[in-house]
Coordinates of C-alpha atoms in Angstrom, one line a residue:
X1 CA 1.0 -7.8 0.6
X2 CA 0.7 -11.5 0.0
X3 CA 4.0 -12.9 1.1
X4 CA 2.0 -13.4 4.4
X5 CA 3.1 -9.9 6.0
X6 CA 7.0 -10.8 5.9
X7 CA 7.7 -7.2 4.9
X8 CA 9.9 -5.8 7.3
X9 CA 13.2 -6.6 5.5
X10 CA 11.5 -6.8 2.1
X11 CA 9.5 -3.4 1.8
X12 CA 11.5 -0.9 -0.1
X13 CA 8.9 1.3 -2.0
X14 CA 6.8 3.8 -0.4
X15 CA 5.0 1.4 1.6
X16 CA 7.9 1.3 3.8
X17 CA 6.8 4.2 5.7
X18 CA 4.4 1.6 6.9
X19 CA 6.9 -1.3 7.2
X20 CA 9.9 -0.3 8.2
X21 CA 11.2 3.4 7.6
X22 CA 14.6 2.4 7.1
X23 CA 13.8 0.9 4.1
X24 CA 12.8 3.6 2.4
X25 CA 16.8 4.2 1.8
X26 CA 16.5 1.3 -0.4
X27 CA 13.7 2.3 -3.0
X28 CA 13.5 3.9 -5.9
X29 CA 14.4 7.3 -6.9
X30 CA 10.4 8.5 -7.0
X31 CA 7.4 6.0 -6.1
X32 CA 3.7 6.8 -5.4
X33 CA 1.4 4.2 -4.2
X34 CA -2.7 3.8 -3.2
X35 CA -4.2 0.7 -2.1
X36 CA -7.4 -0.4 0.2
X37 CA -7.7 -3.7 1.9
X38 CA -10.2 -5.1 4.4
X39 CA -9.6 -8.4 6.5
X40 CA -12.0 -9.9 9.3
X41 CA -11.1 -11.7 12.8
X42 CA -12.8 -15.0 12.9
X43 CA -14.2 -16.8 16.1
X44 CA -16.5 -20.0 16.2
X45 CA -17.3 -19.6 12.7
X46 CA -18.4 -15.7 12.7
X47 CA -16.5 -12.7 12.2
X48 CA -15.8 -11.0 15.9
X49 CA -13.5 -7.9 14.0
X50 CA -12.8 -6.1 10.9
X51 CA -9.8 -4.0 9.7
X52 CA -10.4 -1.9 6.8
X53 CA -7.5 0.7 5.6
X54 CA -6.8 3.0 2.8
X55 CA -3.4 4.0 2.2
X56 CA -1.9 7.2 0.2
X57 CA 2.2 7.2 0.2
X58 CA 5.0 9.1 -1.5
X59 CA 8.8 8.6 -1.1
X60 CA 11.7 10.1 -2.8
X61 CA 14.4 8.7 -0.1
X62 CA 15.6 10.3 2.5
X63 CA 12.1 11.5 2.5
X64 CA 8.4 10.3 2.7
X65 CA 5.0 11.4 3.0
X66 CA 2.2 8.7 3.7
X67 CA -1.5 9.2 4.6
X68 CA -3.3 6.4 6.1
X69 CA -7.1 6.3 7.2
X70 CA -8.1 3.2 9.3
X71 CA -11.5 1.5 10.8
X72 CA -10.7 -0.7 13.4
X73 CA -14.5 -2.5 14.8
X74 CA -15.1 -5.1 16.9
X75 CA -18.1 -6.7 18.8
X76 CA -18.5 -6.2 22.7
X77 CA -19.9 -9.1 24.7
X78 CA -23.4 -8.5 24.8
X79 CA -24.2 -5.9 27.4
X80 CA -26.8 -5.9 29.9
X81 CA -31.0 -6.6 29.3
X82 CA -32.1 -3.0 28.8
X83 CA -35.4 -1.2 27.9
X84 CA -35.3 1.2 24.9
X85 CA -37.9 3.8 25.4
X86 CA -41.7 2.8 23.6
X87 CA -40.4 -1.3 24.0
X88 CA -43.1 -3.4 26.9
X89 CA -40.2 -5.6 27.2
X90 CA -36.9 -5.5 28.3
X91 CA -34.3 -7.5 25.2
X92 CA -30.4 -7.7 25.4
X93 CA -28.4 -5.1 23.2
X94 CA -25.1 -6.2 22.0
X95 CA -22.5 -3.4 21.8
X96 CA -20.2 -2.4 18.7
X97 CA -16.8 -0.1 19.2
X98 CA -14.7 1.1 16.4
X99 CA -12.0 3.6 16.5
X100 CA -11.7 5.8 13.2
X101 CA -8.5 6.7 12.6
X102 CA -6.5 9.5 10.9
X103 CA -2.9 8.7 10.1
X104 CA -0.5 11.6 9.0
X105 CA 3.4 10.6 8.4
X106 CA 6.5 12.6 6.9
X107 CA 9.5 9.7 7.2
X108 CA 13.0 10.6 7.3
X109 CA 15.5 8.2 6.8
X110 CA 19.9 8.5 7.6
X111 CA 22.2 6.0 6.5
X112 CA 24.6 5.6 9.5
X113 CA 27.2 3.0 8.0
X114 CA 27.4 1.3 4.7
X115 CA 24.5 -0.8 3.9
X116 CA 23.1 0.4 7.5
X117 CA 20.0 2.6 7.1
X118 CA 17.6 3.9 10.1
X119 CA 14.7 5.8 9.0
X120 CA 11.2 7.7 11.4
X121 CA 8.3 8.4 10.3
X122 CA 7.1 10.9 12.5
X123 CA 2.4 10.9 13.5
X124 CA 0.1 13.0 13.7
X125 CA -2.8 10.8 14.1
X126 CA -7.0 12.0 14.4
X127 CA -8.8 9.4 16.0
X128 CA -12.4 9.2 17.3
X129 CA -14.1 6.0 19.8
X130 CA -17.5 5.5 18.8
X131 CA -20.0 3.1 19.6
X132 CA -23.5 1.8 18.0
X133 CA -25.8 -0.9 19.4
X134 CA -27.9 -3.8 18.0
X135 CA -30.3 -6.5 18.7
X136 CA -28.3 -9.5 20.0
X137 CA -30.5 -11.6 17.3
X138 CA -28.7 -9.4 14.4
X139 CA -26.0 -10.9 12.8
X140 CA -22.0 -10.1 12.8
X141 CA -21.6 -9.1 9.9
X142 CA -24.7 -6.7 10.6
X143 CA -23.4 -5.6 13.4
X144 CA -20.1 -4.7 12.0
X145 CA -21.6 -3.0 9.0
X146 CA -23.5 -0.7 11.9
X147 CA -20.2 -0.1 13.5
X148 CA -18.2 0.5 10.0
X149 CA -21.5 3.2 9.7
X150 CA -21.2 5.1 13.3
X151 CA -20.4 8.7 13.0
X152 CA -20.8 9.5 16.9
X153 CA -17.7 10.3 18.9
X154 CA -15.2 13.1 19.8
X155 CA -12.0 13.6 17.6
X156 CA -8.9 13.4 19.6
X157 CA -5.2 14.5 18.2
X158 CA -2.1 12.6 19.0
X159 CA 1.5 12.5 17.8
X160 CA 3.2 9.2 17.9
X161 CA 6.2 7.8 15.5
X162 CA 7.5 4.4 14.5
X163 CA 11.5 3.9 14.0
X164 CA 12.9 1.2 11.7
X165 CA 16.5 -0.1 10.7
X166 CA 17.6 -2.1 7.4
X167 CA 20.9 -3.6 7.0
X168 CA 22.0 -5.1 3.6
X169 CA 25.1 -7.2 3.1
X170 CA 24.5 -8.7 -0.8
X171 CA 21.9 -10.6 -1.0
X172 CA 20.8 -10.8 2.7
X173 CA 18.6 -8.0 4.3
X174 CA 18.0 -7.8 7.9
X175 CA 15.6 -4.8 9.4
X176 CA 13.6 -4.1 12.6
X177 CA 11.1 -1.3 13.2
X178 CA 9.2 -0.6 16.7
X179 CA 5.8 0.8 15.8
X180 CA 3.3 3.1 18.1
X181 CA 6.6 4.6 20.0
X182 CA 3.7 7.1 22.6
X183 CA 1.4 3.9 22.3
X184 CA -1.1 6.6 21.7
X185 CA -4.5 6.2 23.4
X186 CA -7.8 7.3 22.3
X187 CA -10.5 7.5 24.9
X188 CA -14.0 6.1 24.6
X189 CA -16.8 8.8 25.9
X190 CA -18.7 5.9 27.5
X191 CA -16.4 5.5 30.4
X192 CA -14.4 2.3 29.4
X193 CA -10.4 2.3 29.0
X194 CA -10.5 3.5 25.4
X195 CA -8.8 2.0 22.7
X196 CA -4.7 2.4 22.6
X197 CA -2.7 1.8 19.8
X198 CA 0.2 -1.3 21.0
X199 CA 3.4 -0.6 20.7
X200 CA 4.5 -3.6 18.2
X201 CA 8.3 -4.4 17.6
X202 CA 9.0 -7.1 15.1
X203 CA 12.3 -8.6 13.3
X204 CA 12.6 -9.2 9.5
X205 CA 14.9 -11.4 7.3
X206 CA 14.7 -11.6 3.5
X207 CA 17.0 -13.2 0.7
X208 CA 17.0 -11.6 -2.7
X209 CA 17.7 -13.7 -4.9
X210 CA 17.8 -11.1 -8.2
X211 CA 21.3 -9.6 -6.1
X212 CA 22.8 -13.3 -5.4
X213 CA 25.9 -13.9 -7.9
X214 CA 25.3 -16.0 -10.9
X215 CA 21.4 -15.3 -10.1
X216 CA 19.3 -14.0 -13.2
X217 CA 16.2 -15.1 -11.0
X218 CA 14.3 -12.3 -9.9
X219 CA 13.0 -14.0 -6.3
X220 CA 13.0 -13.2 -2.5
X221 CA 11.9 -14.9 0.3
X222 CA 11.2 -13.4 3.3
X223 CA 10.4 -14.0 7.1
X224 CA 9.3 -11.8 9.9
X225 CA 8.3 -12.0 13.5
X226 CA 6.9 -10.3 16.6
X227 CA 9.5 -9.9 19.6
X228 CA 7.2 -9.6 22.0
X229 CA 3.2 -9.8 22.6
X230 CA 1.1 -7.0 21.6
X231 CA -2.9 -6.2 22.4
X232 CA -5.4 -5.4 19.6
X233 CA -9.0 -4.8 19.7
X234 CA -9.7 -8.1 17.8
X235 CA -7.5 -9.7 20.4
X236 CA -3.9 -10.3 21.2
X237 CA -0.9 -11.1 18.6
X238 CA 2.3 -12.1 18.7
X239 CA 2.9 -13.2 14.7
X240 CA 5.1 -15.6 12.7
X241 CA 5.0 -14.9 9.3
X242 CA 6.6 -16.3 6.0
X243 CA 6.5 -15.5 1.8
X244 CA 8.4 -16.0 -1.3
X245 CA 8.1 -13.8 -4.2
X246 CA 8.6 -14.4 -8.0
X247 CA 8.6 -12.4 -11.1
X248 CA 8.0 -13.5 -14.7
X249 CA 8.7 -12.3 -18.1
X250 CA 11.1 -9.5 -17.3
X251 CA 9.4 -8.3 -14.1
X252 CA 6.5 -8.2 -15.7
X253 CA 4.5 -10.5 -13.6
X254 CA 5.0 -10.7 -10.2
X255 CA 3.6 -13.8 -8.2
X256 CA 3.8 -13.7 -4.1
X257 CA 2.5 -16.1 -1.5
X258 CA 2.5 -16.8 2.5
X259 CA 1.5 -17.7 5.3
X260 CA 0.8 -15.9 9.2
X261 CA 0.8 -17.5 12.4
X262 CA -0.6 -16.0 15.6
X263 CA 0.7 -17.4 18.8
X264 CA -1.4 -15.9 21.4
X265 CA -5.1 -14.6 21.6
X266 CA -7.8 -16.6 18.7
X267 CA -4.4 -18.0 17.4
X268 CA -5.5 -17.4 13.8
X269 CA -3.9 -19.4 11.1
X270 CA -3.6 -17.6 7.5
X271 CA -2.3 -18.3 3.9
X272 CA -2.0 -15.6 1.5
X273 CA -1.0 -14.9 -2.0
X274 CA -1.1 -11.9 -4.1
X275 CA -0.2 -10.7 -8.1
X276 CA 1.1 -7.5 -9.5
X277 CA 1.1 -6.7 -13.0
X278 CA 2.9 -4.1 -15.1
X279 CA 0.6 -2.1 -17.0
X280 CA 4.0 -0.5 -18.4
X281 CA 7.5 -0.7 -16.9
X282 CA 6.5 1.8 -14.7
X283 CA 3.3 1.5 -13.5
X284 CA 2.2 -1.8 -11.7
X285 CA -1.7 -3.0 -10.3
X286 CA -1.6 -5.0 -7.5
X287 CA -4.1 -7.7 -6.0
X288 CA -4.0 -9.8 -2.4
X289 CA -6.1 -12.2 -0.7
X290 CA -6.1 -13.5 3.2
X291 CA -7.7 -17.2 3.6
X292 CA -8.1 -19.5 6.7
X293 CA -10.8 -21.6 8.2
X294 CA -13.5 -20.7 9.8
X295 CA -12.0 -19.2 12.6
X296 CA -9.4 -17.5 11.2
X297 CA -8.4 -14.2 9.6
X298 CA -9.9 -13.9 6.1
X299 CA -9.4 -10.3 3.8
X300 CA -8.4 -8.6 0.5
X301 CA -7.1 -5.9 -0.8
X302 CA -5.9 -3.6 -4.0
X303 CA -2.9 -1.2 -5.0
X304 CA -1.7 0.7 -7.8
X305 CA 1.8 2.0 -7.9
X306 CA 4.0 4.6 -10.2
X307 CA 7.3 3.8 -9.4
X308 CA 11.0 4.8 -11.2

């Protein structure tokens, strides 16, 4: 991360069985990756939503393997004045939903023509709905924490799958993927629509400027967006998204930054920026961070990757 999210036309490690599966054609022969990031949806100053993921991945094109375990919460308008059983009084409850999530991939990739590459990465996802409840007087961030805690909730299995295509001509790569193919839906025991994963298409661009001719400059820039409007618990996104990318001292230090743009929904405006460092010239850390104002997106998150 850090080149604001532009990764569709730029991801071609294991983490493209997240980005774009047809990139995956374009990585190295073996790379192994973990990372964990967290980023909240801001609204009038407070947090309203939280993402937090872990993610395991292997590739050794045409194949991958990638495990991904998600907590997606967000805050419910404040339901209805209630009495809990032993209160005199009745007081308002406010409502917390998260959906746990299970993420299971094997991605398979076929080139089709030179330089043309379409890749699936084929679900099994284990969700479960759950919900907890607070005093309206706590705070978001309390109440998120509660959610981020819940344990309640039935497991439910879905398959879904995401397909992705990368085309490179030089130093120009161009790649789509459609995510959430089934738009899988997991359903919520307290009798509300559950929570259903949006299908989400979005078109990439990138210039790599280590493959121009005459270039010695090992630099990309990137730029991505989504075709079409897509709903998420925290809201509804339709992204523009932008980075560059720059590495130092023989790939040693490698220095990203960004920026994201939601059109629709809480419209949140973000800048990011990230690092990665070669431990040795195989092994790289890796570091991000999501800023806005106040009512924007704000997050972090770490990796560390083996890759030759």
């Amino acid at each position: 991360m850090g080149m604001g999210g532009a990764f569709v036309a730029v991801a071609d490690d294991s983490s493209a069985t997240w980005w774009n599966p047809g990139a995956l054609a374009a990585g190295p022969f073996v790379d192994v990756a973990v990372g964990w990031s967290r980023s909240e949806f801001r609204a009038n100053g407070a947090p309203h939503g939280r993402y937090t993921l872990t993610a395991v991945s292997l590739s050794t094109p045409p194949v991958g393997v990638s495990y991904y375990r998600f907590r997606i919460t967000n805050i419910q308008p404040a339901g209805p004045t209630v009495t809990p059983p032993g209160d005199r009084e009745d007081r308002r409850v406010g409502v917390v939903r998260s959906l746990q999530l299970n993420d299971l991939g094997v991605t398979v990739l076929r080139s089709i023509f030179t330089g043309v590459h379409v890749g699936t990465t084929l679900k099994f996802l284990r969700g479960r709905v759950e919900h907890t409840t607070g005093d309206v007087g706590l705070t978001p961030e309390a109440w998120l924490d509660q959610g981020d805690d819940a344990t309640v909730g039935r497991g439910q299995s879905q398959f879904d799958a995401d397909i992705g295509v990368l085309a490179v001509a030089g130093p120009w790569r161009l790649g789509g993927v459609v995510k959430n193919l089934r738009a899988a839906q997991f359903e919520d025991e307290a009798g509300s629509d559950g929570i259903r994963l949006s299908r989400q298409a979005r078109a990439g661009v990138a210039f790599d400027g280590a493959t121009w001719h005459g270039s010695t400059a090992a630099w990309t820039v990137s730029a991505d967006v989504d075709v079409a409007r897509y709903a998420t618990s925290t809201g509804d996104r339709r992204v523009i998204a932008a980075g560059a990318e720059r590495w130092w001292f023989g790939k040693r230090i490698g220095v990203r930054g960004g920026a994201r743009f939601n059109q629709v929904g809480h419209k949140e405006r973000s800048a990011t920026a990230g690092v990665s460092a070669a431990i040795r010239s195989s092994l790289f850390v890796e570091a991000h961070a999501v800023g806005g104002g106040s009512d924007d997106e704000r997050g972090f998150g770490v990796a560390a990757r083996f890759s030759f």
